[in-house]
mmCIF file of C-alpha atoms in Angstrom:
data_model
loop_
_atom_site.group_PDB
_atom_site.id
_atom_site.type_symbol
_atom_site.label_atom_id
_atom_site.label_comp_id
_atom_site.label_asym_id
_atom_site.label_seq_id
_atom_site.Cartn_x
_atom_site.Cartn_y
_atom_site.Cartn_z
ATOM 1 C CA UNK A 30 10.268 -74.470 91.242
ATOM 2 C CA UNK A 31 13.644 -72.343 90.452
ATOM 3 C CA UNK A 32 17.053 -73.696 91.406
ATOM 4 C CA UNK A 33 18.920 -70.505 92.987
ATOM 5 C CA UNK A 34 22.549 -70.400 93.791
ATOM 6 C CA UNK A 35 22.839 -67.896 96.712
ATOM 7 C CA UNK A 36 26.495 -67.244 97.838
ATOM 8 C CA UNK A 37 27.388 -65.068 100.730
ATOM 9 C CA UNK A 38 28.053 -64.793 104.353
ATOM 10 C CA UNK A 39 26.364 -66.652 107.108
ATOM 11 C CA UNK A 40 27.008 -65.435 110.603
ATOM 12 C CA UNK A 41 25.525 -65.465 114.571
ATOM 13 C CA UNK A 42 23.402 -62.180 114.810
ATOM 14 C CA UNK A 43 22.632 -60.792 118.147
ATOM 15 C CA UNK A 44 19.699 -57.976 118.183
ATOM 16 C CA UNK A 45 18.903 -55.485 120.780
ATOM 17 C CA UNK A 46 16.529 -53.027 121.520
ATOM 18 C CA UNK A 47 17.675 -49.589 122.672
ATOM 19 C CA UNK A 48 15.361 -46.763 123.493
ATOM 20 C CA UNK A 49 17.232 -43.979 120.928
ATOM 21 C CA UNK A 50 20.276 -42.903 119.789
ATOM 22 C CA UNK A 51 22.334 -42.366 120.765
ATOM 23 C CA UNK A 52 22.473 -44.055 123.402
ATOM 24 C CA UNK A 53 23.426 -42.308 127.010
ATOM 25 C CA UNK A 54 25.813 -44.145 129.664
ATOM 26 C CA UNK A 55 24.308 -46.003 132.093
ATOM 27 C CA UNK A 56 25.841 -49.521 133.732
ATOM 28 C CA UNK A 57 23.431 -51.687 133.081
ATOM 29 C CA UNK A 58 19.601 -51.652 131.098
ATOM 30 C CA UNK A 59 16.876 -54.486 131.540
ATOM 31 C CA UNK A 60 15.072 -54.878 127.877
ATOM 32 C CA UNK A 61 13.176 -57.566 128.417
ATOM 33 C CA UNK A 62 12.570 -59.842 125.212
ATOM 34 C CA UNK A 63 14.572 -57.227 123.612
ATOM 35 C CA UNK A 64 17.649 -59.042 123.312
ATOM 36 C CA UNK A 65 18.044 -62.133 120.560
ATOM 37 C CA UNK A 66 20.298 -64.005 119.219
ATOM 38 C CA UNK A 67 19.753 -66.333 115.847
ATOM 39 C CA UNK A 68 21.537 -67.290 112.776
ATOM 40 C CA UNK A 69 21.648 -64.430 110.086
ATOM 41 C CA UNK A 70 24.161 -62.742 107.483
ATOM 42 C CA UNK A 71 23.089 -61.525 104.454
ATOM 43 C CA UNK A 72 23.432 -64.947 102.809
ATOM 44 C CA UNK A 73 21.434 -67.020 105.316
ATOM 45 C CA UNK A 74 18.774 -64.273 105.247
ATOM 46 C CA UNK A 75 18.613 -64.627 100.808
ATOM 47 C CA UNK A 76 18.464 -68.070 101.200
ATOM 48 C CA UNK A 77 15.713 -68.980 104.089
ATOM 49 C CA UNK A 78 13.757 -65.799 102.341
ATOM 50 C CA UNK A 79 14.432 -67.892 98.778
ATOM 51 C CA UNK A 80 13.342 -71.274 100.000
ATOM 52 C CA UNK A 81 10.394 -69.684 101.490
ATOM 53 C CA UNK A 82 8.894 -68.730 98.500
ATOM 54 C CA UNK A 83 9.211 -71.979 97.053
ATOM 55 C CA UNK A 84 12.732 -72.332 95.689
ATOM 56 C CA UNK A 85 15.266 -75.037 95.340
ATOM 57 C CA UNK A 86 18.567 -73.350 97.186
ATOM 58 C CA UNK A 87 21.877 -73.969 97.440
ATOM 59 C CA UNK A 88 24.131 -72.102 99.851
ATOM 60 C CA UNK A 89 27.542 -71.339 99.595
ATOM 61 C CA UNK A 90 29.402 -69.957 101.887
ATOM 62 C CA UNK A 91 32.436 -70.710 104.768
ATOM 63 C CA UNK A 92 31.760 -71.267 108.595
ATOM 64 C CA UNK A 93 33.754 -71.679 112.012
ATOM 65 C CA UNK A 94 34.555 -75.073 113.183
ATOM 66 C CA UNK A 95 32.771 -73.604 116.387
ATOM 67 C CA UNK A 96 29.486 -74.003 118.283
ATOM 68 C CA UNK A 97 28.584 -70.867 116.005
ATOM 69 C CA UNK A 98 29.172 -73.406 113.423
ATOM 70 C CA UNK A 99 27.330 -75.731 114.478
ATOM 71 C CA UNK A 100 24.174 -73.589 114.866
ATOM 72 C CA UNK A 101 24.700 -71.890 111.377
ATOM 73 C CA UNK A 102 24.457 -75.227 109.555
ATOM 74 C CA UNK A 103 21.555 -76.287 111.498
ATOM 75 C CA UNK A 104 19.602 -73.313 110.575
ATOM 76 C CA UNK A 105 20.185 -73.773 107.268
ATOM 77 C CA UNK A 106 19.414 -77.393 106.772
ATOM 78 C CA UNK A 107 16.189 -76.946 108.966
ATOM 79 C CA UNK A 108 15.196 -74.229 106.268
ATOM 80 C CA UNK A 109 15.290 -76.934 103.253
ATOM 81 C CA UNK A 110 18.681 -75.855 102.408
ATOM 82 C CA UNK A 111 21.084 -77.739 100.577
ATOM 83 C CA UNK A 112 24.337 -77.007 102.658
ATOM 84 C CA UNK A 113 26.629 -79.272 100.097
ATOM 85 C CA UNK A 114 28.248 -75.861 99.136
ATOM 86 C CA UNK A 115 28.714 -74.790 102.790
ATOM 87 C CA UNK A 116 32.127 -75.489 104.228
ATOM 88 C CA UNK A 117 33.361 -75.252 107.627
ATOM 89 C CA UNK A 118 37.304 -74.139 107.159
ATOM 90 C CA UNK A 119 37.419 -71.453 109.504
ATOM 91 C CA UNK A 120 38.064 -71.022 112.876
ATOM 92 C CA UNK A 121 35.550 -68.939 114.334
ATOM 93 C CA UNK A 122 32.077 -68.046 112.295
ATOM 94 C CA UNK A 123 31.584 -64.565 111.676
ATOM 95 C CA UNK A 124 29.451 -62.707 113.972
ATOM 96 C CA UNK A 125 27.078 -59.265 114.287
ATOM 97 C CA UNK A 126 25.559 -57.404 117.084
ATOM 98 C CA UNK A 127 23.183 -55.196 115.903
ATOM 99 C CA UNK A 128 21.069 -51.826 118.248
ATOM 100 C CA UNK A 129 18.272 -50.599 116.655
ATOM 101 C CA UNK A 130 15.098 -48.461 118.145
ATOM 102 C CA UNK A 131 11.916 -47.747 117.468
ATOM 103 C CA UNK A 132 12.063 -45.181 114.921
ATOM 104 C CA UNK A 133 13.861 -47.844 112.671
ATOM 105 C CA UNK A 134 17.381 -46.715 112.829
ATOM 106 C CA UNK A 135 19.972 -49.486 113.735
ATOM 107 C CA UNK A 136 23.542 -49.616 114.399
ATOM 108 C CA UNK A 137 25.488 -52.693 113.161
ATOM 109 C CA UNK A 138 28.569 -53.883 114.623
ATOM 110 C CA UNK A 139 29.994 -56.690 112.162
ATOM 111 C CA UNK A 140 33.019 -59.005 113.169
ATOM 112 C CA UNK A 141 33.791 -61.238 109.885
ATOM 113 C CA UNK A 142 36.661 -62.722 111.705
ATOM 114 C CA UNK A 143 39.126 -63.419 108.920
ATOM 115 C CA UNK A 144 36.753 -64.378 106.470
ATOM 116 C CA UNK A 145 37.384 -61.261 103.887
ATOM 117 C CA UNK A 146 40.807 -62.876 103.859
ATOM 118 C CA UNK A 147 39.915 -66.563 102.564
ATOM 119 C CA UNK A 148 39.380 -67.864 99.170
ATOM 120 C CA UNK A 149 36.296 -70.314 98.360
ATOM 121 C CA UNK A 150 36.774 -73.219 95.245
ATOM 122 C CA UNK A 151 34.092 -72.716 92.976
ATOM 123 C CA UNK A 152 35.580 -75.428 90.638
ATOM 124 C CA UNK A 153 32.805 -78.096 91.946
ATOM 125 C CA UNK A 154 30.137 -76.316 91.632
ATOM 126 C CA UNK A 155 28.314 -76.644 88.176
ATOM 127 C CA UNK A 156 26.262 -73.475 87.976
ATOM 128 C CA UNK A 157 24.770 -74.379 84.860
ATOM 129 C CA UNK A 158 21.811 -76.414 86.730
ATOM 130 C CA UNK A 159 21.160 -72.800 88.146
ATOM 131 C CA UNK A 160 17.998 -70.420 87.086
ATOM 132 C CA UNK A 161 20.041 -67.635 88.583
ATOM 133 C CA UNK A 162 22.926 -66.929 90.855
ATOM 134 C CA UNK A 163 22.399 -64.439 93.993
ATOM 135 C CA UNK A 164 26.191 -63.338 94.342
ATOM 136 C CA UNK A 165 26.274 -61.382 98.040
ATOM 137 C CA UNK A 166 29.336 -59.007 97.659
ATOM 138 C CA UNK A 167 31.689 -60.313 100.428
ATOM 139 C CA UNK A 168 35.272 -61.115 98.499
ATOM 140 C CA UNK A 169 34.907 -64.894 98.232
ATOM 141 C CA UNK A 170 31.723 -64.707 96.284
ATOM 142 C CA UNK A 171 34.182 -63.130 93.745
ATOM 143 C CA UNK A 172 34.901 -65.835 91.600
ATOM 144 C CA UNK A 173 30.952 -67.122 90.884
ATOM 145 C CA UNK A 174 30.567 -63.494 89.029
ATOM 146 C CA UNK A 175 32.467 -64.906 86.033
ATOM 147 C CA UNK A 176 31.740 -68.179 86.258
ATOM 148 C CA UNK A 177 27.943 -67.667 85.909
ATOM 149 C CA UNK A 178 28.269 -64.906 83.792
ATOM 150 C CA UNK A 179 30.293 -67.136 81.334
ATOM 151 C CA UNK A 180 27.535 -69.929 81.992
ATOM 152 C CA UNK A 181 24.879 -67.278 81.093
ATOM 153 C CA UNK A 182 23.466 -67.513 84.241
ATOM 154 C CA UNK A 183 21.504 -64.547 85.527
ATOM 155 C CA UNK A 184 23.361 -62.395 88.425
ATOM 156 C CA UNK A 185 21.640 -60.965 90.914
ATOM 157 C CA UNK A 186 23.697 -58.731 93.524
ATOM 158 C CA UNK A 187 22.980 -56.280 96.429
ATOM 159 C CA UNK A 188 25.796 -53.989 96.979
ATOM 160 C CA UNK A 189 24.116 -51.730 99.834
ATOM 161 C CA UNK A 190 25.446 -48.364 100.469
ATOM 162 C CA UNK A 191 27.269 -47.056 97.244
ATOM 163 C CA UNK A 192 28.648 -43.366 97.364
ATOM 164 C CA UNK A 193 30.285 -43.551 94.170
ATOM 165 C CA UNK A 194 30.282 -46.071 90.738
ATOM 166 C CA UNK A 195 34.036 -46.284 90.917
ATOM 167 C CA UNK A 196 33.792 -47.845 94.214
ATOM 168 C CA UNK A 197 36.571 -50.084 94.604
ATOM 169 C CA UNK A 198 35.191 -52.951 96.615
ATOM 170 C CA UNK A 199 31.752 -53.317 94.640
ATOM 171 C CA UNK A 200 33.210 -52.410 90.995
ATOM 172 C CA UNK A 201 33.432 -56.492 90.179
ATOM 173 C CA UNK A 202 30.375 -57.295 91.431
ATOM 174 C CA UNK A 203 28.488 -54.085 89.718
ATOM 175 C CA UNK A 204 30.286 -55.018 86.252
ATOM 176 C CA UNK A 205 29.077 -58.814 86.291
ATOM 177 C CA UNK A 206 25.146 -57.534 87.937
ATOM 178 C CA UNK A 207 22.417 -58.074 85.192
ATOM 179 C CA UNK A 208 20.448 -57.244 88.506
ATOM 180 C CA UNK A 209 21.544 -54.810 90.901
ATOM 181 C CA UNK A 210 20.407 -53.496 93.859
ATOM 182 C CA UNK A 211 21.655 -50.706 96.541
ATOM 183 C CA UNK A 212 20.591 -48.249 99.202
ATOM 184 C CA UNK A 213 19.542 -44.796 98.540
ATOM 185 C CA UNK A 214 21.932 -43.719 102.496
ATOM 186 C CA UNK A 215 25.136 -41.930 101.390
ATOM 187 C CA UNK A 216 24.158 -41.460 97.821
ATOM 188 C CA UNK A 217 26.463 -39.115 96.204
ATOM 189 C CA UNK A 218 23.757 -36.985 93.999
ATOM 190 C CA UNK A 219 19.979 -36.966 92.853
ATOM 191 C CA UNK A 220 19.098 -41.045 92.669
ATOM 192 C CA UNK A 221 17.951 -41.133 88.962
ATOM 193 C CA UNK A 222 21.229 -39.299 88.670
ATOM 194 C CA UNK A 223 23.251 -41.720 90.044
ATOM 195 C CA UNK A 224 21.438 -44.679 88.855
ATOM 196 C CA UNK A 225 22.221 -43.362 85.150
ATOM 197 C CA UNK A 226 25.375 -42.938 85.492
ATOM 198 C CA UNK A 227 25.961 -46.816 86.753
ATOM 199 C CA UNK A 228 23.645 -48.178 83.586
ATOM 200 C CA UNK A 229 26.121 -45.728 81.348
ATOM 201 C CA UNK A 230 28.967 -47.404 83.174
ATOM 202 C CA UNK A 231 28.292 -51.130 84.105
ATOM 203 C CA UNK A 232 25.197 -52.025 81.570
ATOM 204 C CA UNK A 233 22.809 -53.852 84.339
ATOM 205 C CA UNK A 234 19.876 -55.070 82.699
ATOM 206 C CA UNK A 235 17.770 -53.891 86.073
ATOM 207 C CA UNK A 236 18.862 -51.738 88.735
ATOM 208 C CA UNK A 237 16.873 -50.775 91.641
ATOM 209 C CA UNK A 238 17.036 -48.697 94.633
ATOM 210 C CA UNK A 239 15.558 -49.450 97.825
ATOM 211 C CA UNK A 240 14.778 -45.898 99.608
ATOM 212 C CA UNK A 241 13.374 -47.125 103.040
ATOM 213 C CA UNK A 242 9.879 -45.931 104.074
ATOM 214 C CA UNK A 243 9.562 -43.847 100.732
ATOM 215 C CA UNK A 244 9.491 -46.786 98.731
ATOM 216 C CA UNK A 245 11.983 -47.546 95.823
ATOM 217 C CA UNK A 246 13.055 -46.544 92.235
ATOM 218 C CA UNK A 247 13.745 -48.481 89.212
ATOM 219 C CA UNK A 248 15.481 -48.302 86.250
ATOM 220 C CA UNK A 249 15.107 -50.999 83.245
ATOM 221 C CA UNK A 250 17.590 -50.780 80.594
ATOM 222 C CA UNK A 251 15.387 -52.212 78.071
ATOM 223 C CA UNK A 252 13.197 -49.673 78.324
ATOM 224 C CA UNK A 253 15.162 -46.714 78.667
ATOM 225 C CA UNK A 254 12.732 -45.788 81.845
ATOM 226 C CA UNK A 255 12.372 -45.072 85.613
ATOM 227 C CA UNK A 256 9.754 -46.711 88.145
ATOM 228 C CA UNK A 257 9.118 -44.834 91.584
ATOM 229 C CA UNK A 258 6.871 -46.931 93.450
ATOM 230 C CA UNK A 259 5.470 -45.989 96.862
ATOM 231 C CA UNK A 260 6.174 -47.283 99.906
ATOM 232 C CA UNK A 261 3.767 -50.601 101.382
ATOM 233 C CA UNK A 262 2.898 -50.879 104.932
ATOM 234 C CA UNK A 263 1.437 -54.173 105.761
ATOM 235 C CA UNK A 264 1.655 -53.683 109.626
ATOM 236 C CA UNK A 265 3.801 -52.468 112.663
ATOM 237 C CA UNK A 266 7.111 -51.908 112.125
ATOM 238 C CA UNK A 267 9.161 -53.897 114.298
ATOM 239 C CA UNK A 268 12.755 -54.155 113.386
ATOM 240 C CA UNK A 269 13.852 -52.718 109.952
ATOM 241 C CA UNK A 270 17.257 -54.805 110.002
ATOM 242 C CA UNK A 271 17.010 -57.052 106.821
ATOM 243 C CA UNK A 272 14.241 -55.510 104.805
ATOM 244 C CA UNK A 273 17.032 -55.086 101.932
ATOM 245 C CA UNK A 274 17.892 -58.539 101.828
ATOM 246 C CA UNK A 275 14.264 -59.543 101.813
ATOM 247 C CA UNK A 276 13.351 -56.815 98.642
ATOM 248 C CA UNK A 277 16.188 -58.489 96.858
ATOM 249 C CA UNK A 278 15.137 -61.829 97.410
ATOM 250 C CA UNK A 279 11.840 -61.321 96.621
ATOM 251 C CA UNK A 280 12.719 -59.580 93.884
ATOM 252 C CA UNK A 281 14.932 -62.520 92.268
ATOM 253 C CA UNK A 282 12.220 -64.823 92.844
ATOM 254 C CA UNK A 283 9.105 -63.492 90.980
ATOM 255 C CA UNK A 284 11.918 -62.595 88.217
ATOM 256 C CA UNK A 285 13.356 -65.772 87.759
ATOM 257 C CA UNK A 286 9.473 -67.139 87.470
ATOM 258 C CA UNK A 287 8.726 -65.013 84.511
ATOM 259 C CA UNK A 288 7.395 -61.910 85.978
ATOM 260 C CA UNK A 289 7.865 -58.532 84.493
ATOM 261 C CA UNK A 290 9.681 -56.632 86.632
ATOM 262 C CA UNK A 291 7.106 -54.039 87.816
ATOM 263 C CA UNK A 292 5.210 -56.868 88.931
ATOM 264 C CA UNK A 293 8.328 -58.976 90.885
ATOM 265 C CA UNK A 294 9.024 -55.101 92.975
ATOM 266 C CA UNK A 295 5.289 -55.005 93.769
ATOM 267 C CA UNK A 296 5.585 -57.984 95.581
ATOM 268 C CA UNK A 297 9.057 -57.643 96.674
ATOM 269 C CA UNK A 298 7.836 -54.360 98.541
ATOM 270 C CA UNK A 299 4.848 -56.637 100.365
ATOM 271 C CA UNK A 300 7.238 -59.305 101.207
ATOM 272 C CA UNK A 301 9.889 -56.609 102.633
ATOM 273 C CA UNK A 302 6.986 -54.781 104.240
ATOM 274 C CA UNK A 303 5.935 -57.933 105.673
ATOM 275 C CA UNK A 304 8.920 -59.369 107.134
ATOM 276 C CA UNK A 305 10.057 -56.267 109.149
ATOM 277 C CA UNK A 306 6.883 -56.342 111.047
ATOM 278 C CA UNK A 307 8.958 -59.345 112.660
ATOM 279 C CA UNK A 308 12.183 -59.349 114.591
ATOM 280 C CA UNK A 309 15.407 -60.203 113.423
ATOM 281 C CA UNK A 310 17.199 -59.920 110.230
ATOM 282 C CA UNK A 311 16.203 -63.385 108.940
ATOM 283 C CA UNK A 312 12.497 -64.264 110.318
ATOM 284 C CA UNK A 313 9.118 -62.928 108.833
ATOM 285 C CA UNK A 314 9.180 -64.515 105.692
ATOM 286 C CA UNK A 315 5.903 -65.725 104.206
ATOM 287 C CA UNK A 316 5.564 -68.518 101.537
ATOM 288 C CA UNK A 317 4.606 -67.629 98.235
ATOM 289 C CA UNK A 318 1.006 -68.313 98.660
ATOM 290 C CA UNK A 319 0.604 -66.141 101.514
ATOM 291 C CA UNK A 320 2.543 -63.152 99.887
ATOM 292 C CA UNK A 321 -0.021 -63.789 96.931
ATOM 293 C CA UNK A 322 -2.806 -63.897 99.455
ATOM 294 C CA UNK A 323 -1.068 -60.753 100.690
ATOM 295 C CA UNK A 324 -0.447 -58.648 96.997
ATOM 296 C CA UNK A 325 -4.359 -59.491 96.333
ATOM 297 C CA UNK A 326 -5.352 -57.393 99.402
ATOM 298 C CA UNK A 327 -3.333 -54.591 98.380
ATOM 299 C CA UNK A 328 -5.407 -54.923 95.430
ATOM 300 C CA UNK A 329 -3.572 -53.202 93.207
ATOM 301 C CA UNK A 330 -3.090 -50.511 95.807
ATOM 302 C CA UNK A 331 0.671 -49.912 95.091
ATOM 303 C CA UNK A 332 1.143 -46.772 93.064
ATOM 304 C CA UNK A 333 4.178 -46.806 90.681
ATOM 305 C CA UNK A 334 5.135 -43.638 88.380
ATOM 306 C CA UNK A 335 6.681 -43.672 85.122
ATOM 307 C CA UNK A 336 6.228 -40.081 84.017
ATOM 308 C CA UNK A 337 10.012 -39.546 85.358
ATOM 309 C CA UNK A 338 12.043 -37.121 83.153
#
């Protein structure tokens, strides 16, 4: 079992069905069973998908003093958690409402509160009894970076949509990444492209990009090369919201096991595949056994090209 370190935000998520976008006036709209509300940010989603598959987690992050609160801790303790890291010092606890429709497209409204404006004490925490840190790239997550990095601890960090590598926000977290992950929406030029020219910049040992429904591409420093691997369907598509935090997750945990890294995205892409055949940003997760069970029955069906010039 791997001891992960997952810092990020953990917020109330509210989902709802729409029928397209956009969407056309109208007072009122029954969606029945199309309207849910859990516990869900990008850090609660990496670590219930990270105790799932058989990890030892540790959460931190900051919550409300509210009922929100209340809820979010919950959640996380009823997942295996260990909420020692999770302090409640704010006010309110961040919250999302997020419209999404059949086709997969979603629109995300995200209230953080005041959240981007508070500091977290990493001074406690002693991440050398960590196998890897999963840094989410929300501001107080800032100070882990370093302190891992100067423990030697892995990084692992998702910083979504990029349009450029001198992005402002994400430049801390991309220099400190040994494994970083992003969107292919809003990318700037041709993905190898891009993905080049953050290696040439930033060094990441790994750095993959998740491209949706046509799968995802991956560069490995080591080995000077690109992976394109297709895209997995295990089921129905349900709800596409959190299939990037899943990838990543998965991801991080067949790596920190000892997998080779073609190997940890094969299953990362089942896993992702898996989960948004469920809705909701953070349910759908299978253990590890069943995502074996799951990768066997694929067997070996996932096609991945290295002949990229």
């Amino acid at each position: 079992m791997s001891k992960i370190l997952v810092s990020g935000l953990v917020n109330l998520e509210t989902t709802c069905s729409v029928s397209g976008f956009p969407i056309e006036y109208a007072p009122i709209d029954y969606r029945f069973f199309g309207v849910n509300s859990a516990v869900s940010g990008v850090g609660y989603n990496v670590s219930k998908a990270l105790a799932a598959l058989g990890n030892s987690v540790d959460t931190a992050t900051m919550l409300g003093k509210d009922s929100a609160g209340d809820l979010a801790l919950d959640a996380l303790k009823n997942c295996g958690i260990n909420c020692a890291h999770a302090v409640r010092c704010m006010e309110q606890t961040p919250a999302s409402v997020v419209l999404y429709d059949g086709d997969g497209r979603r629109r995300i409204y995200c209230d953080l509160k005041d959240i981007q404006e508070r500091s977290y004490d990493f001074g406690g925490v002693d991440v050398s009894e960590y196998d890897a840190a999963a840094v989410c790239n929300i501001n107080f997550s800032r100070p882990l970076l370093h302190k891992a990095k100067q423990a030697g601890i892995p990084v692992a960090t998702d910083v979504h949509v990029l349009s450029s590598i001198d992005d402002e926000y994400n430049r801390e977290f991309m220099e400190c990444a040994d494994i970083l992950f992003l969107s292919d929406e809003g990318l700037p030029c041709e993905p190898r492209n891009f993905l080049m020219q953050i290696e040439q910049r930033y060094g990441n040992k790994i750095i993959i990009l998740g491209q949706g429904g046509n799968g995802a591409l991956m560069y490995l420093r080591d080995e000077g090369k690109f992976y394109d691997f297709s895209a997995v369907r295990v089921g129905e598509i349900i709800n596409t919201v959190g299939a990037g935090d899943s990838l990543f997750s998965a991801f991080v945990s067949m790596y920190v096991e000892g997998m080779h890294p073609i190997e940890c995205l094969k299953r990362a892409e089942i896993f992702a595949s898996n989960k948004i055949c469920s809705n909701g940003a953070s349910n759908g997760f299978v253990s590890r056994n069943e995502l074996e069970k799951l990768y066997c029955g694929f067997g070996g069906g996932i096609a991945v090209n290295d002949n990229l010039s």
